[in-house]
Short mmCIF file of N, CA and C in Angstrom, two decimals:
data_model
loop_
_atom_site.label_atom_id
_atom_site.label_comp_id
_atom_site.label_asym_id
_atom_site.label_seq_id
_atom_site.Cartn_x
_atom_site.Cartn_y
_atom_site.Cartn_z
N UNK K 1 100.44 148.91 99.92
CA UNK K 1 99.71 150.05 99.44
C UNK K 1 98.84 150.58 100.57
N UNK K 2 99.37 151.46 100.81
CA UNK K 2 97.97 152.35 102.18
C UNK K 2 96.93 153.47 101.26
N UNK K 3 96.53 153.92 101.74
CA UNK K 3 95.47 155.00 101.57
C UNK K 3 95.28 155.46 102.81
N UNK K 4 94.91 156.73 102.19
CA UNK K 4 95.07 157.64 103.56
C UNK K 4 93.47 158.06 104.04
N UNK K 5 92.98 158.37 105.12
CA UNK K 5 91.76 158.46 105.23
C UNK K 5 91.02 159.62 104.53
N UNK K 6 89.95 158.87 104.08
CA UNK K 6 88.79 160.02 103.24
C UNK K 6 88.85 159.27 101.83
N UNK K 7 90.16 159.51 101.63
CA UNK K 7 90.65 158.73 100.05
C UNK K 7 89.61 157.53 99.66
N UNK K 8 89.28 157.31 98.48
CA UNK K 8 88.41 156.27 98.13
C UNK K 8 86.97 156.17 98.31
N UNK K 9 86.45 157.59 99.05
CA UNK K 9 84.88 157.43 99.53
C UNK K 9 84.64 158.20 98.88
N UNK K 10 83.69 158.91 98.45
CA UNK K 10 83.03 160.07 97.82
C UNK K 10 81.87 160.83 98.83
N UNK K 11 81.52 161.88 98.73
CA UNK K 11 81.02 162.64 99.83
C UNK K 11 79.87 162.66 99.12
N UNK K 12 78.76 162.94 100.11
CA UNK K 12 77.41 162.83 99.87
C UNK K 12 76.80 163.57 98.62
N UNK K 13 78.15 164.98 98.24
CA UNK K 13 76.94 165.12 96.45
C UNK K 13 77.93 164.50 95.76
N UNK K 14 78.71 164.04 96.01
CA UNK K 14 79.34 163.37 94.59
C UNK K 14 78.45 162.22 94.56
N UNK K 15 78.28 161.96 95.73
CA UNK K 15 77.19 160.38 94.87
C UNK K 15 75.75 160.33 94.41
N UNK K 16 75.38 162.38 95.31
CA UNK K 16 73.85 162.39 94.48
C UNK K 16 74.13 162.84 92.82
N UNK K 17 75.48 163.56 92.74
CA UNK K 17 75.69 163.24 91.38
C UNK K 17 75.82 162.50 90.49
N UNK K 18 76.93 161.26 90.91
CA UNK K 18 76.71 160.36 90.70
C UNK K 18 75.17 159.51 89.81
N UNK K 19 74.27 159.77 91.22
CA UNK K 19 73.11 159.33 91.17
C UNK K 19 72.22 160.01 89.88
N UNK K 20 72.36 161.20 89.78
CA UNK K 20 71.57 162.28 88.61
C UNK K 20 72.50 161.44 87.42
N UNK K 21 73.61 161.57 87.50
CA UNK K 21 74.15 160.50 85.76
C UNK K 21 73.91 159.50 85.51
N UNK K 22 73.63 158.48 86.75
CA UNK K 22 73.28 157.46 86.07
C UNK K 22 71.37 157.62 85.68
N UNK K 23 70.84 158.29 86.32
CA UNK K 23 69.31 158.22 86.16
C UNK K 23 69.40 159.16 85.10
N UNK K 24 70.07 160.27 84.48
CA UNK K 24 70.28 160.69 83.21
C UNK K 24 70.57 159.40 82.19
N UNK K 25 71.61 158.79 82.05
CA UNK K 25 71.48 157.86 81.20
C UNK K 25 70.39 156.92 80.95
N UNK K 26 70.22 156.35 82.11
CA UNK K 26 69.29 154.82 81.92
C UNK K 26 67.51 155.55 81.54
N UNK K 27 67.49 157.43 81.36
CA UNK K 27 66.46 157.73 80.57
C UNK K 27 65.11 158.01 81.95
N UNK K 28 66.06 157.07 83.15
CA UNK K 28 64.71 157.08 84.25
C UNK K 28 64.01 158.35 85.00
N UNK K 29 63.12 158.43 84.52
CA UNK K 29 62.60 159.74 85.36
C UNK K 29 62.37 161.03 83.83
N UNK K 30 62.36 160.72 83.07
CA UNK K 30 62.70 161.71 82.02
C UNK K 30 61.41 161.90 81.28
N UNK K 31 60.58 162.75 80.61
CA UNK K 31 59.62 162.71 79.32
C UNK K 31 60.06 163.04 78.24
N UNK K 32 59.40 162.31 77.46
CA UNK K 32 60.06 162.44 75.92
C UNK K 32 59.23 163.25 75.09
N UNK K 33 59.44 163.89 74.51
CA UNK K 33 58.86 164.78 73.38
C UNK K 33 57.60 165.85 74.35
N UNK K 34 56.99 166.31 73.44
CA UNK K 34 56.17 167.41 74.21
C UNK K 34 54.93 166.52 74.95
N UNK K 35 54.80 167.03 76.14
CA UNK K 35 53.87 166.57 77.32
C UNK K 35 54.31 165.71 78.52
N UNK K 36 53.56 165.10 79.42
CA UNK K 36 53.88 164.41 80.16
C UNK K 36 53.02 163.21 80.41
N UNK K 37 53.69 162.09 79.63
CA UNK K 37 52.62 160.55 79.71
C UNK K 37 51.66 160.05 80.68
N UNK K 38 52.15 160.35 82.02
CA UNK K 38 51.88 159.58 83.08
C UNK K 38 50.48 160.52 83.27
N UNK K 39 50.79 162.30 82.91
CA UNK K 39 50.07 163.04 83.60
C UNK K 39 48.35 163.03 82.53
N UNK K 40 48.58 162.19 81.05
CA UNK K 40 47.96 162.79 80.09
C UNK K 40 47.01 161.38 80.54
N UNK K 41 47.75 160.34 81.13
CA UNK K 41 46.84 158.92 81.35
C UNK K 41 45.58 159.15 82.63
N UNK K 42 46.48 159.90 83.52
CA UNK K 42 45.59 160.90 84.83
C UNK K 42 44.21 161.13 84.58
N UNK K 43 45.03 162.12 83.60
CA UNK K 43 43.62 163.25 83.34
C UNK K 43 42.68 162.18 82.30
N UNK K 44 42.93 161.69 81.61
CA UNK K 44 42.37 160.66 80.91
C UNK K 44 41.27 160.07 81.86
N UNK K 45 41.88 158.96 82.35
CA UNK K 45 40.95 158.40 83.49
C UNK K 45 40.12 158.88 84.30
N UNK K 46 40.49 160.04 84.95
CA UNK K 46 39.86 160.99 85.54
C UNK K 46 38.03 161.38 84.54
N UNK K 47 38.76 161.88 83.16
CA UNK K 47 37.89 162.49 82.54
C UNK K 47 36.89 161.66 82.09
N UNK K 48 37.28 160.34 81.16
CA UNK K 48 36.41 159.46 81.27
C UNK K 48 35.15 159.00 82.78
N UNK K 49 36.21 159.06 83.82
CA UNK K 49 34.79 158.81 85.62
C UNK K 49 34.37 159.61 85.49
N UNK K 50 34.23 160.84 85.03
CA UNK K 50 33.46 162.49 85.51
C UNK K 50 32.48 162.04 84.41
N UNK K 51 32.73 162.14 83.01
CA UNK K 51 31.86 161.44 82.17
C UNK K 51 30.41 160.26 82.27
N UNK K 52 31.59 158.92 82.70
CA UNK K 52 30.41 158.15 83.34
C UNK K 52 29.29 158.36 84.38
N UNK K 53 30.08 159.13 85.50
CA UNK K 53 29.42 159.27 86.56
C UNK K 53 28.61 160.59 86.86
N UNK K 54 28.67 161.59 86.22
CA UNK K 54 28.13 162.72 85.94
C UNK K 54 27.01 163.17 84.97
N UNK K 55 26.07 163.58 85.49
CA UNK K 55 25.42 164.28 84.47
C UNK K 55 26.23 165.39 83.99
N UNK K 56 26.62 165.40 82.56
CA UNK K 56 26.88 166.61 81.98
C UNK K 56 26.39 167.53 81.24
N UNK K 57 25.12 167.11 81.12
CA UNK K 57 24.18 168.05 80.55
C UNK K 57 23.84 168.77 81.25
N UNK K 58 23.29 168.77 83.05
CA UNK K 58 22.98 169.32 83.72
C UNK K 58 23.92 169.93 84.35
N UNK K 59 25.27 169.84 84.15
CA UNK K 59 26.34 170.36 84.44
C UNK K 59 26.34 171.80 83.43
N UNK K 60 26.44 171.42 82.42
CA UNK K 60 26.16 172.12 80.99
C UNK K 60 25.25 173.36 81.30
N UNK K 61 24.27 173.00 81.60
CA UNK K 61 23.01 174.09 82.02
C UNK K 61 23.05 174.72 83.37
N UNK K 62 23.74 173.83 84.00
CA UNK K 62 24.23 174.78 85.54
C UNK K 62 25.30 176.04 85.08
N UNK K 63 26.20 175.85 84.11
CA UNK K 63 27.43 176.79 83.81
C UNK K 63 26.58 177.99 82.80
N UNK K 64 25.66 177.66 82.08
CA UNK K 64 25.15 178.48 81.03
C UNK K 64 25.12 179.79 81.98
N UNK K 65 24.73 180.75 81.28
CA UNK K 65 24.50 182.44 81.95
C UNK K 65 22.80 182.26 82.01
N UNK K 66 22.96 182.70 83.23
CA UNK K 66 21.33 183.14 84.26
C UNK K 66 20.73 184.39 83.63
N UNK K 67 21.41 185.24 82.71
CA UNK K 67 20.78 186.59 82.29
C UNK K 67 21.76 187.11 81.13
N UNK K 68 21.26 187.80 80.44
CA UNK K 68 21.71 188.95 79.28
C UNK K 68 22.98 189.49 80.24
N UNK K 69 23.03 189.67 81.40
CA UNK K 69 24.19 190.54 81.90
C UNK K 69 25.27 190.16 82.45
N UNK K 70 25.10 188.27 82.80
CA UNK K 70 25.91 187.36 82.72
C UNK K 70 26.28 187.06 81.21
N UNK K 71 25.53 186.78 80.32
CA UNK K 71 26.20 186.57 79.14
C UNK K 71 27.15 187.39 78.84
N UNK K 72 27.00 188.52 78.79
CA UNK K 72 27.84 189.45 78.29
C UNK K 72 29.10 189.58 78.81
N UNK K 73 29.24 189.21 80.27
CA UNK K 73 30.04 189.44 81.37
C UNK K 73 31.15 188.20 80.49
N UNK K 74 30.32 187.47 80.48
CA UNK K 74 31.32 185.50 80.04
C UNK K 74 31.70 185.82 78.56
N UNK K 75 31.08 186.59 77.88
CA UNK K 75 31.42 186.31 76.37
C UNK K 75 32.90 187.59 76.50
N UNK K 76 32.78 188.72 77.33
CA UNK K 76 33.94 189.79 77.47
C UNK K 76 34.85 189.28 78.11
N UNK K 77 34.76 188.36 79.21
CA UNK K 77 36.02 187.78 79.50
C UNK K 77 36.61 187.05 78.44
N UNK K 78 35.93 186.01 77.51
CA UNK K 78 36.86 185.25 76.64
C UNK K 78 37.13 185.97 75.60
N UNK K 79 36.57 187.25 75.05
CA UNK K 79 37.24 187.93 74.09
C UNK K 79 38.52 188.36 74.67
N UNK K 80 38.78 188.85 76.09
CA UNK K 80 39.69 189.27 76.60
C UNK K 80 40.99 188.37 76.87
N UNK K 81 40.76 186.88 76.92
CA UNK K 81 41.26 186.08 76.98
C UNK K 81 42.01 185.30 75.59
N UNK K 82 41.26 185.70 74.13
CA UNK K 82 41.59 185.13 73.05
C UNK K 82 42.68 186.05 72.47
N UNK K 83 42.51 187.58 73.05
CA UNK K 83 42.93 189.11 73.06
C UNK K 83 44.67 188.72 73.43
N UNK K 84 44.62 187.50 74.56
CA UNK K 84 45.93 187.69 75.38
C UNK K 84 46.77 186.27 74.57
N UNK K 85 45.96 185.70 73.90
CA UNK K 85 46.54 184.29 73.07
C UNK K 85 47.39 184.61 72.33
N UNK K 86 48.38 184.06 71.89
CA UNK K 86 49.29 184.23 70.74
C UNK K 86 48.64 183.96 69.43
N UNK K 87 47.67 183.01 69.26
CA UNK K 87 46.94 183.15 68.06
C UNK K 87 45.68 184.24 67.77
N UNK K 88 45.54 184.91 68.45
CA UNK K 88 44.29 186.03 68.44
C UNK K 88 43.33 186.06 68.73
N UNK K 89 42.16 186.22 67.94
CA UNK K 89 40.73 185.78 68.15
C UNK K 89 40.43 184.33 67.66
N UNK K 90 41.27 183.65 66.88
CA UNK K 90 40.69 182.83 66.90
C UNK K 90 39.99 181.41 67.66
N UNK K 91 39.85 180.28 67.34
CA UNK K 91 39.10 179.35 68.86
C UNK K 91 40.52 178.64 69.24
N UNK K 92 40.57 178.46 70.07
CA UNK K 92 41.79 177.35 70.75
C UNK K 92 41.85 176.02 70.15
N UNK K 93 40.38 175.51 69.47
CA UNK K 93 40.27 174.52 68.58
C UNK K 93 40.59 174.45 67.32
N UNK K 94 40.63 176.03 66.48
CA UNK K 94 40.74 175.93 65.34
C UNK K 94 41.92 175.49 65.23
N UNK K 95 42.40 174.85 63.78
CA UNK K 95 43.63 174.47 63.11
C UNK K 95 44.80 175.34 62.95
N UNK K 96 45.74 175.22 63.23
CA UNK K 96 46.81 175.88 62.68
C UNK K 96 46.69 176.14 61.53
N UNK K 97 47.37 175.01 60.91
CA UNK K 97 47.15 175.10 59.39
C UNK K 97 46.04 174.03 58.54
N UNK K 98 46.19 173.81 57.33
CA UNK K 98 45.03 173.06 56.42
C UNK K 98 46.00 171.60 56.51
N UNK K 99 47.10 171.02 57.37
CA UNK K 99 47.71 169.54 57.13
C UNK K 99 47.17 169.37 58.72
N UNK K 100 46.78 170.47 59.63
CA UNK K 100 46.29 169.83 60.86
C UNK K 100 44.28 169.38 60.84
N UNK K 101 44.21 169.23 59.42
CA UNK K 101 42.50 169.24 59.26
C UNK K 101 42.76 167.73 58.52
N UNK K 102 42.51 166.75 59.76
CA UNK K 102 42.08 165.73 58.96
C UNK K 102 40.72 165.47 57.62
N UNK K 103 41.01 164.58 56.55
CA UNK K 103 39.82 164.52 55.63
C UNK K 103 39.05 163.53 55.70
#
């Protein structure tokens, strides 16, 4: 039995293909359902050190508006911003519906 040259090797995308099916199957590299785990543990950790290590009250009062003409300025941008939401005016916090309101 000979083979002729080339025969039997696969060329460099057949095996990064290769490579994408098997890391498709074995699930590696993939997120499941809506979000991204690794990225939600991040920000997690993250948010908790800013917490510990931060004053956030004085953070709080550093962001507040310096004047009537800053307020107004901050409260027209987020009307403008709730304006561009798919849910409307309402808060980004409120509920969808009355089964997303725990009792």
């Amino acid at each position: 039995m000979s083979t002729k040259p080339g025969e039997g090797k696969e060329s460099p995308q057949q095996q990064q293909q290769g490579g994408q099916q098997q890391q498709q199957q074995s699930g590696e590299g993939q997120q499941y359902g809506e979000g991204n785990y690794k990225a939600t543990r991040d920000y997690n950790r993250g948010l908790k050190e800013h917490v510990e290590h931060h004053d956030i009250e004085k953070e709080a009062r550093d962001a507040a508006p310096r004047n009537a003409a800053e307020e107004k300025e901050m409260e027209d941008a987020e009307r403008i911003a709730r304006g561009r939401s798919k849910a409307g005016n309402e808060s980004p916090d409120a509920p969808e519906n009355q089964d997303d309101v725990t009792k």
